[in-house]
Amino acid sequence: MTENPELDSIEKKIAVVENWIGKITAEGVVDQIDPSLVREVLESFGANFEISEEERLSLRRYSNLNRRLGMDATWGTDQVNEYKRWLIDEYIPQYERRTGRELPTLYDGKTDKFDNIKHSGMLQFFGELTAFAAGEKSFADYQRLTEDRVRKGKEWQERELNAPYEPSPHAPFPPEFPQEAWGKIKSWRR
């Protein structure tokens, strides 16, 4: 059997990105990484970064809704919908059963109320990773947002069951979530 150096190279690159995601999961720390490396790995999972300027610009947006055009162009509408369904139908219910606690919902500062959306931060993780790989989000912004989401998720997880929770402008996700999301994204490998 002949070895394929290109395959070996992509395997090594996947391992580097996987270790990077692992550190985010284990320590809540986002180390410096070359976005072109993340991009190449995501391309091996089906991402297409050859998108229009309008689609590219939407990846810079903060909200999941405003980023959707670029996400659909990069991953395809079916993949983005599959990821969201996985969050809502599988990950969140399994997490809540396993931990015995509900995930936080989004806080609206304008109305001073919480809504019923639990998956926002987890969808943001996917969008921000994609935007970073596309070169549409700086490392500093990616690092700040991701570390804040992990920190807030850890605070939520470690607080007393009915203790007050200080809302964050950045929707959190459980500290172990990046590794779970990575597994889902990696399952799309071609």
Coordinates of N, CA and C in Angstrom, one line a residue:
M1 N 0.8 -1.2 0.0 CA 0.0 0.0 0.0 C 0.9 1.2 0.0
T2 N 0.6 2.2 -0.9 CA 1.4 3.4 -1.0 C 0.8 4.4 0.0
E3 N 1.7 5.2 0.6 CA 1.3 6.2 1.5 C 0.9 7.5 0.7
N4 N -0.1 8.2 1.2 CA -0.5 9.4 0.5 C -0.1 10.5 1.4
P5 N 1.0 11.3 1.0 CA 1.5 12.3 1.9 C 0.5 13.4 2.1
E6 N -0.4 13.7 1.2 CA -1.4 14.7 1.4 C -2.4 14.3 2.5
L7 N -2.8 13.0 2.5 CA -3.7 12.5 3.5 C -3.0 12.6 4.9
D8 N -1.7 12.2 4.9 CA -0.9 12.2 6.1 C -0.9 13.6 6.7
S9 N -0.7 14.6 5.8 CA -0.6 16.0 6.1 C -1.9 16.5 6.7
I10 N -3.0 16.1 6.1 CA -4.3 16.6 6.6 C -4.6 15.9 7.9
E11 N -4.2 14.6 8.1 CA -4.4 14.0 9.4 C -3.7 14.7 10.5
K12 N -2.5 15.1 10.2 CA -1.7 15.8 11.2 C -2.3 17.2 11.5
K13 N -2.8 17.8 10.5 CA -3.5 19.1 10.7 C -4.8 19.0 11.5
I14 N -5.5 17.9 11.2 CA -6.7 17.7 12.0 C -6.3 17.4 13.5
A15 N -5.3 16.7 13.7 CA -4.8 16.4 15.1 C -4.4 17.7 15.8
V16 N -3.8 18.6 15.1 CA -3.4 19.9 15.7 C -4.6 20.7 16.1
V17 N -5.6 20.8 15.2 CA -6.8 21.5 15.5 C -7.6 20.8 16.6
E18 N -7.6 19.5 16.5 CA -8.3 18.7 17.6 C -7.7 19.0 19.0
N19 N -6.4 19.0 19.0 CA -5.7 19.3 20.3 C -6.0 20.8 20.8
W20 N -6.1 21.7 19.8 CA -6.4 23.1 20.1 C -7.9 23.2 20.7
I21 N -8.8 22.5 20.1 CA -10.2 22.4 20.6 C -10.2 21.7 22.0
G22 N -9.4 20.7 22.1 CA -9.3 20.0 23.4 C -8.8 20.9 24.5
K23 N -7.9 21.8 24.3 CA -7.5 22.7 25.3 C -8.5 23.7 25.7
I24 N -9.3 24.1 24.7 CA -10.4 25.0 24.9 C -11.4 24.3 25.9
T25 N -11.6 23.0 25.6 CA -12.6 22.2 26.4 C -12.0 22.0 27.8
A26 N -10.8 21.6 27.9 CA -10.2 21.2 29.2 C -9.9 22.4 30.1
E27 N -9.4 23.5 29.5 CA -8.9 24.6 30.3 C -9.6 25.9 30.1
G28 N -10.4 25.9 29.1 CA -11.1 27.2 28.8 C -10.2 28.2 28.2
V29 N -9.1 27.8 27.6 CA -8.1 28.7 27.0 C -8.0 28.5 25.5
V30 N -8.0 29.6 24.8 CA -7.9 29.6 23.4 C -6.5 30.0 23.0
D31 N -5.6 29.1 22.7 CA -4.3 29.4 22.2 C -4.3 29.9 20.8
Q32 N -3.2 30.6 20.5 CA -3.0 31.1 19.2 C -2.9 30.0 18.2
I33 N -3.6 30.1 17.0 CA -3.5 29.1 16.0 C -3.7 29.9 14.6
D34 N -3.1 29.3 13.6 CA -3.2 29.9 12.3 C -4.6 29.7 11.7
P35 N -5.3 30.7 11.4 CA -6.7 30.5 10.9 C -6.7 29.7 9.6
S36 N -5.6 29.8 8.8 CA -5.6 29.1 7.5 C -5.5 27.6 7.8
L37 N -4.9 27.2 8.9 CA -4.9 25.8 9.3 C -6.3 25.3 9.7
V38 N -7.0 26.1 10.5 CA -8.4 25.8 10.8 C -9.2 25.7 9.6
R39 N -9.0 26.6 8.7 CA -9.8 26.7 7.4 C -9.6 25.4 6.6
E40 N -8.3 25.0 6.5 CA -8.0 23.8 5.7 C -8.7 22.5 6.3
V41 N -8.6 22.5 7.6 CA -9.3 21.3 8.3 C -10.8 21.4 8.1
L42 N -11.4 22.5 8.3 CA -12.8 22.6 8.1 C -13.2 22.3 6.6
E43 N -12.4 22.7 5.7 CA -12.6 22.3 4.3 C -12.6 20.8 4.1
S44 N -11.8 20.1 4.8 CA -11.8 18.7 4.7 C -13.1 18.1 5.3
F45 N -13.8 18.9 6.1 CA -15.1 18.4 6.7 C -16.3 18.9 5.8
G46 N -16.0 19.6 4.7 CA -17.0 20.0 3.8 C -17.3 21.5 3.7
A47 N -16.5 22.3 4.5 CA -16.7 23.8 4.4 C -16.2 24.3 3.1
N48 N -16.9 25.3 2.5 CA -16.5 25.9 1.2 C -16.3 27.4 1.5
F49 N -15.1 27.9 1.5 CA -14.9 29.3 1.9 C -14.8 30.2 0.6
E50 N -15.1 29.6 -0.5 CA -15.1 30.4 -1.8 C -16.6 30.9 -1.9
I51 N -16.9 32.0 -1.2 CA -18.2 32.5 -1.1 C -18.2 34.0 -1.6
S52 N -19.4 34.5 -1.8 CA -19.5 35.9 -2.3 C -19.1 36.9 -1.2
E53 N -18.8 38.1 -1.6 CA -18.4 39.2 -0.7 C -19.6 39.4 0.4
E54 N -20.8 39.4 -0.1 CA -21.9 39.6 0.8 C -22.0 38.5 1.8
E55 N -21.8 37.3 1.4 CA -21.8 36.1 2.3 C -20.7 36.2 3.3
R56 N -19.5 36.6 2.8 CA -18.3 36.7 3.6 C -18.5 37.8 4.7
L57 N -19.1 38.9 4.3 CA -19.3 40.0 5.2 C -20.3 39.6 6.3
S58 N -21.3 38.7 6.0 CA -22.2 38.3 7.0 C -21.6 37.5 8.1
L59 N -20.5 36.8 7.7 CA -19.7 36.0 8.7 C -19.2 36.9 9.8
R60 N -19.0 38.2 9.5 CA -18.4 39.1 10.5 C -19.5 39.5 11.5
R61 N -20.7 39.3 11.2 CA -21.8 39.8 12.1 C -21.8 39.0 13.4
Y62 N -22.4 39.6 14.4 CA -22.3 39.0 15.7 C -23.5 37.9 15.9
S63 N -24.7 38.3 15.5 CA -25.8 37.4 15.8 C -25.9 36.2 14.9
N64 N -26.4 35.1 15.4 CA -26.6 33.9 14.6 C -27.4 34.2 13.4
L65 N -28.5 35.0 13.6 CA -29.4 35.3 12.5 C -28.7 36.1 11.4
N66 N -27.9 37.1 11.8 CA -27.2 37.9 10.8 C -26.1 37.2 10.1
R67 N -25.6 36.2 10.8 CA -24.4 35.4 10.2 C -24.9 34.3 9.3
R68 N -26.2 34.0 9.3 CA -26.7 32.8 8.7 C -26.4 32.8 7.2
L69 N -26.5 33.9 6.5 CA -26.2 33.9 5.0 C -24.8 33.3 4.7
G70 N -23.8 33.7 5.5 CA -22.5 33.2 5.3 C -22.3 31.8 5.8
M71 N -23.0 31.4 6.8 CA -22.9 30.0 7.3 C -23.5 29.1 6.3
D72 N -24.7 29.5 5.7 CA -25.3 28.6 4.7 C -24.4 28.5 3.5
A73 N -23.8 29.6 3.1 CA -22.9 29.6 1.9 C -21.7 28.7 2.2
T74 N -21.1 28.8 3.4 CA -19.9 28.0 3.7 C -20.2 26.5 3.9
W75 N -21.2 26.2 4.6 CA -21.5 24.8 5.0 C -22.6 24.2 4.3
G76 N -23.5 25.0 3.7 CA -24.7 24.5 3.1 C -25.8 24.5 4.1
T77 N -27.0 24.9 3.7 CA -28.2 25.0 4.6 C -28.5 23.8 5.3
D78 N -28.3 22.6 4.6 CA -28.6 21.3 5.3 C -27.7 21.1 6.5
Q79 N -26.4 21.4 6.3 CA -25.5 21.1 7.4 C -25.7 22.0 8.6
V80 N -26.0 23.3 8.3 CA -26.3 24.3 9.4 C -27.5 23.9 10.1
N81 N -28.6 23.5 9.4 CA -29.8 23.0 10.0 C -29.6 21.7 10.8
E82 N -28.7 20.8 10.3 CA -28.4 19.6 11.0 C -27.7 19.9 12.3
Y83 N -26.8 20.8 12.3 CA -26.1 21.2 13.5 C -27.1 21.7 14.5
K84 N -27.9 22.6 14.1 CA -28.9 23.3 15.0 C -29.8 22.2 15.5
R85 N -30.3 21.3 14.7 CA -31.2 20.2 15.2 C -30.5 19.3 16.2
W86 N -29.2 19.0 15.9 CA -28.4 18.2 16.8 C -28.4 18.9 18.2
L87 N -28.2 20.2 18.2 CA -28.1 21.0 19.5 C -29.4 20.8 20.2
I88 N -30.5 21.1 19.5 CA -31.8 21.2 20.2 C -32.4 19.8 20.5
D89 N -32.3 18.9 19.6 CA -32.9 17.6 19.8 C -32.0 16.6 20.5
E90 N -30.7 16.7 20.5 CA -29.8 15.7 21.1 C -29.0 16.3 22.2
Y91 N -28.1 17.2 21.9 CA -27.1 17.6 22.8 C -27.7 18.3 24.1
I92 N -28.6 19.2 23.9 CA -29.2 19.9 25.1 C -30.0 19.0 26.0
P93 N -30.9 18.2 25.4 CA -31.7 17.2 26.3 C -30.7 16.2 27.0
Q94 N -29.7 15.7 26.3 CA -28.8 14.8 26.9 C -28.0 15.4 28.0
Y95 N -27.5 16.7 27.8 CA -26.8 17.4 28.8 C -27.6 17.6 30.0
E96 N -28.9 18.1 29.8 CA -29.7 18.4 31.0 C -30.1 17.2 31.7
R97 N -30.3 16.0 31.1 CA -30.6 14.8 31.8 C -29.4 14.3 32.6
R98 N -28.2 14.4 32.0 CA -27.0 13.9 32.6 C -26.6 14.8 33.8
T99 N -26.8 16.1 33.7 CA -26.4 17.0 34.8 C -27.5 17.3 35.8
G100 N -28.7 17.1 35.4 CA -29.9 17.4 36.3 C -30.1 18.9 36.4
R101 N -29.6 19.7 35.4 CA -29.8 21.1 35.4 C -30.1 21.6 34.0
E102 N -31.0 22.6 34.0 CA -31.3 23.2 32.7 C -30.2 24.2 32.3
L103 N -30.0 24.3 31.0 CA -29.0 25.3 30.5 C -29.6 26.7 30.6
P104 N -28.8 27.7 30.7 CA -29.4 29.1 30.7 C -30.0 29.5 29.4
T105 N -30.9 30.4 29.5 CA -31.4 31.0 28.3 C -30.9 32.4 28.1
L106 N -31.2 33.0 27.0 CA -30.6 34.3 26.7 C -31.4 35.4 27.5
Y107 N -30.6 36.4 27.9 CA -31.2 37.5 28.6 C -31.3 38.7 27.7
D108 N -32.4 39.3 27.7 CA -32.6 40.5 26.9 C -32.6 41.7 27.8
G109 N -31.5 42.5 27.8 CA -31.4 43.7 28.6 C -32.4 44.7 28.4
K110 N -33.0 44.8 27.2 CA -34.0 45.8 26.9 C -35.3 45.5 27.6
T111 N -35.7 44.2 27.7 CA -36.9 43.8 28.4 C -36.7 43.3 29.8
D112 N -35.4 43.1 30.2 CA -35.0 42.6 31.5 C -35.6 41.2 31.8
K113 N -35.7 40.4 30.7 CA -36.3 39.1 30.8 C -35.4 38.1 30.1
F114 N -35.5 36.8 30.5 CA -34.9 35.7 29.8 C -35.8 35.2 28.7
D115 N -35.3 34.7 27.6 CA -36.2 34.1 26.6 C -36.1 32.6 26.8
N116 N -36.5 31.8 25.8 CA -36.4 30.4 25.9 C -35.4 29.7 25.0
I117 N -34.4 30.5 24.5 CA -33.4 29.9 23.6 C -32.2 29.5 24.4
K118 N -31.9 28.2 24.4 CA -30.7 27.7 25.1 C -29.5 27.4 24.3
H119 N -29.7 27.4 23.0 CA -28.6 26.9 22.1 C -27.8 28.1 21.4
S120 N -28.1 29.3 21.8 CA -27.5 30.4 21.1 C -26.0 30.4 21.2
G121 N -25.4 30.2 22.4 CA -24.0 30.2 22.5 C -23.3 29.0 21.8
M122 N -24.0 27.9 21.7 CA -23.5 26.8 21.0 C -23.5 27.0 19.5
L123 N -24.5 27.6 19.0 CA -24.6 28.0 17.6 C -23.5 29.1 17.3
Q124 N -23.3 30.0 18.3 CA -22.3 31.0 18.1 C -20.9 30.3 18.0
F125 N -20.6 29.3 18.8 CA -19.4 28.6 18.7 C -19.1 28.2 17.3
F126 N -20.0 27.5 16.6 CA -19.9 27.1 15.2 C -19.7 28.3 14.3
G127 N -20.5 29.3 14.5 CA -20.4 30.5 13.6 C -19.1 31.2 13.8
E128 N -18.6 31.4 15.0 CA -17.4 32.1 15.3 C -16.2 31.3 14.8
L129 N -16.2 30.0 15.0 CA -15.1 29.1 14.5 C -15.0 29.3 13.0
T130 N -16.2 29.3 12.3 CA -16.2 29.4 10.8 C -15.7 30.8 10.4
A131 N -16.2 31.8 11.1 CA -15.7 33.2 10.7 C -14.2 33.4 11.0
F132 N -13.7 32.8 12.0 CA -12.3 32.8 12.3 C -11.5 32.2 11.2
A133 N -11.9 31.0 10.8 CA -11.3 30.2 9.7 C -11.3 30.9 8.4
A134 N -12.4 31.7 8.2 CA -12.6 32.4 6.9 C -11.8 33.7 6.9
G135 N -11.2 34.0 8.0 CA -10.4 35.3 8.1 C -11.3 36.5 8.4
E136 N -12.6 36.3 8.8 CA -13.5 37.3 9.0 C -13.7 37.7 10.5
K137 N -13.0 37.0 11.4 CA -12.9 37.3 12.8 C -11.5 37.2 13.2
S138 N -11.0 38.3 13.9 CA -9.6 38.3 14.4 C -9.4 37.2 15.5
F139 N -8.2 36.8 15.6 CA -7.9 35.9 16.7 C -8.3 36.5 18.1
A140 N -8.0 37.8 18.3 CA -8.3 38.4 19.6 C -9.8 38.4 19.9
D141 N -10.6 38.7 18.9 CA -12.1 38.6 19.1 C -12.5 37.2 19.3
Y142 N -12.0 36.2 18.5 CA -12.4 34.8 18.7 C -12.0 34.4 20.1
Q143 N -10.8 34.7 20.5 CA -10.4 34.2 21.8 C -11.2 34.8 22.9
R144 N -11.5 36.1 22.9 CA -12.2 36.8 23.9 C -13.7 36.2 24.0
L145 N -14.3 36.1 22.9 CA -15.7 35.6 22.9 C -15.8 34.1 23.4
T146 N -14.9 33.3 22.9 CA -14.9 31.9 23.2 C -14.6 31.7 24.7
E147 N -13.5 32.3 25.1 CA -13.1 32.2 26.6 C -14.2 32.7 27.5
D148 N -14.9 33.8 27.1 CA -16.0 34.3 27.9 C -17.2 33.3 27.9
R149 N -17.5 32.7 26.8 CA -18.6 31.8 26.8 C -18.3 30.5 27.6
V150 N -17.0 30.1 27.6 CA -16.6 28.9 28.4 C -16.7 29.3 29.9
R151 N -16.2 30.5 30.2 CA -16.1 31.0 31.6 C -17.6 31.1 32.2
K152 N -18.4 31.7 31.4 CA -19.8 31.8 31.8 C -20.5 30.5 32.0
G153 N -20.2 29.6 31.0 CA -20.8 28.2 31.1 C -20.3 27.5 32.4
K154 N -19.0 27.7 32.7 CA -18.5 27.0 33.9 C -19.1 27.6 35.2
E155 N -19.3 29.0 35.2 CA -20.0 29.6 36.3 C -21.4 29.0 36.5
W156 N -22.1 28.9 35.4 CA -23.5 28.3 35.4 C -23.5 26.9 35.9
Q157 N -22.5 26.1 35.5 CA -22.4 24.7 35.8 C -22.1 24.6 37.3
E158 N -21.3 25.4 37.9 CA -20.8 25.3 39.2 C -21.6 26.0 40.3
R159 N -22.5 26.8 39.9 CA -23.3 27.6 40.8 C -24.3 26.7 41.6
E160 N -24.8 27.1 42.7 CA -25.8 26.4 43.4 C -27.0 26.3 42.5
L161 N -27.8 25.2 42.7 CA -28.9 25.0 41.7 C -29.8 26.2 41.5
N162 N -30.2 26.9 42.5 CA -31.2 28.0 42.3 C -30.5 29.3 42.6
A163 N -29.2 29.4 42.6 CA -28.5 30.6 42.9 C -28.7 31.6 41.8
P164 N -28.6 32.9 42.1 CA -28.7 33.9 41.0 C -27.6 33.7 40.0
Y165 N -27.9 34.2 38.8 CA -26.9 34.1 37.8 C -26.8 35.4 37.1
E166 N -25.6 35.9 37.0 CA -25.5 37.2 36.3 C -25.4 37.0 34.8
P167 N -26.4 37.6 34.1 CA -26.5 37.4 32.6 C -25.2 38.0 32.0
S168 N -24.9 37.4 30.9 CA -23.7 37.8 30.1 C -24.2 38.2 28.7
P169 N -23.6 39.2 28.1 CA -24.0 39.6 26.7 C -23.6 38.5 25.7
H170 N -22.7 37.6 26.1 CA -22.3 36.5 25.3 C -22.9 35.2 25.8
A171 N -23.8 34.6 25.1 CA -24.5 33.4 25.5 C -23.4 32.3 25.8
P172 N -23.5 31.7 27.0 CA -22.5 30.6 27.3 C -22.8 29.3 26.7
F173 N -21.9 28.4 26.9 CA -22.1 27.0 26.6 C -21.3 26.2 27.7
P174 N -21.7 24.9 27.9 CA -21.0 24.1 28.9 C -19.5 24.0 28.5
P175 N -18.6 24.0 29.5 CA -17.2 23.9 29.3 C -16.8 22.7 28.4
E176 N -17.5 21.6 28.5 CA -17.2 20.4 27.6 C -17.7 20.5 26.2
F177 N -18.5 21.5 25.9 CA -19.2 21.6 24.7 C -18.3 21.7 23.4
P178 N -17.2 22.5 23.5 CA -16.3 22.5 22.2 C -15.9 21.2 21.7
Q179 N -15.6 20.2 22.6 CA -15.2 18.9 22.1 C -16.4 18.2 21.5
E180 N -17.6 18.3 22.1 CA -18.8 17.7 21.5 C -19.1 18.3 20.2
A181 N -19.0 19.6 20.0 CA -19.3 20.3 18.8 C -18.3 19.8 17.7
W182 N -17.0 19.7 18.1 CA -16.0 19.3 17.2 C -16.3 17.9 16.7
G183 N -16.8 17.0 17.6 CA -17.1 15.7 17.1 C -18.2 15.7 16.1
K184 N -19.2 16.6 16.3 CA -20.3 16.7 15.3 C -19.8 17.3 14.0
I185 N -19.0 18.3 14.0 CA -18.4 18.9 12.8 C -17.5 17.9 12.1
K186 N -16.7 17.2 12.8 CA -15.8 16.2 12.3 C -16.5 15.0 11.6
S187 N -17.7 14.8 12.1 CA -18.5 13.7 11.5 C -18.9 13.9 10.0
W188 N -18.7 15.2 9.6 CA -19.0 15.5 8.2 C -17.9 15.3 7.3
R189 N -16.8 14.8 7.8 CA -15.6 14.6 7.0 C -15.8 13.8 5.7
R190 N -15.3 14.3 4.6 CA -15.5 13.7 3.3 C -14.3 12.8 3.0

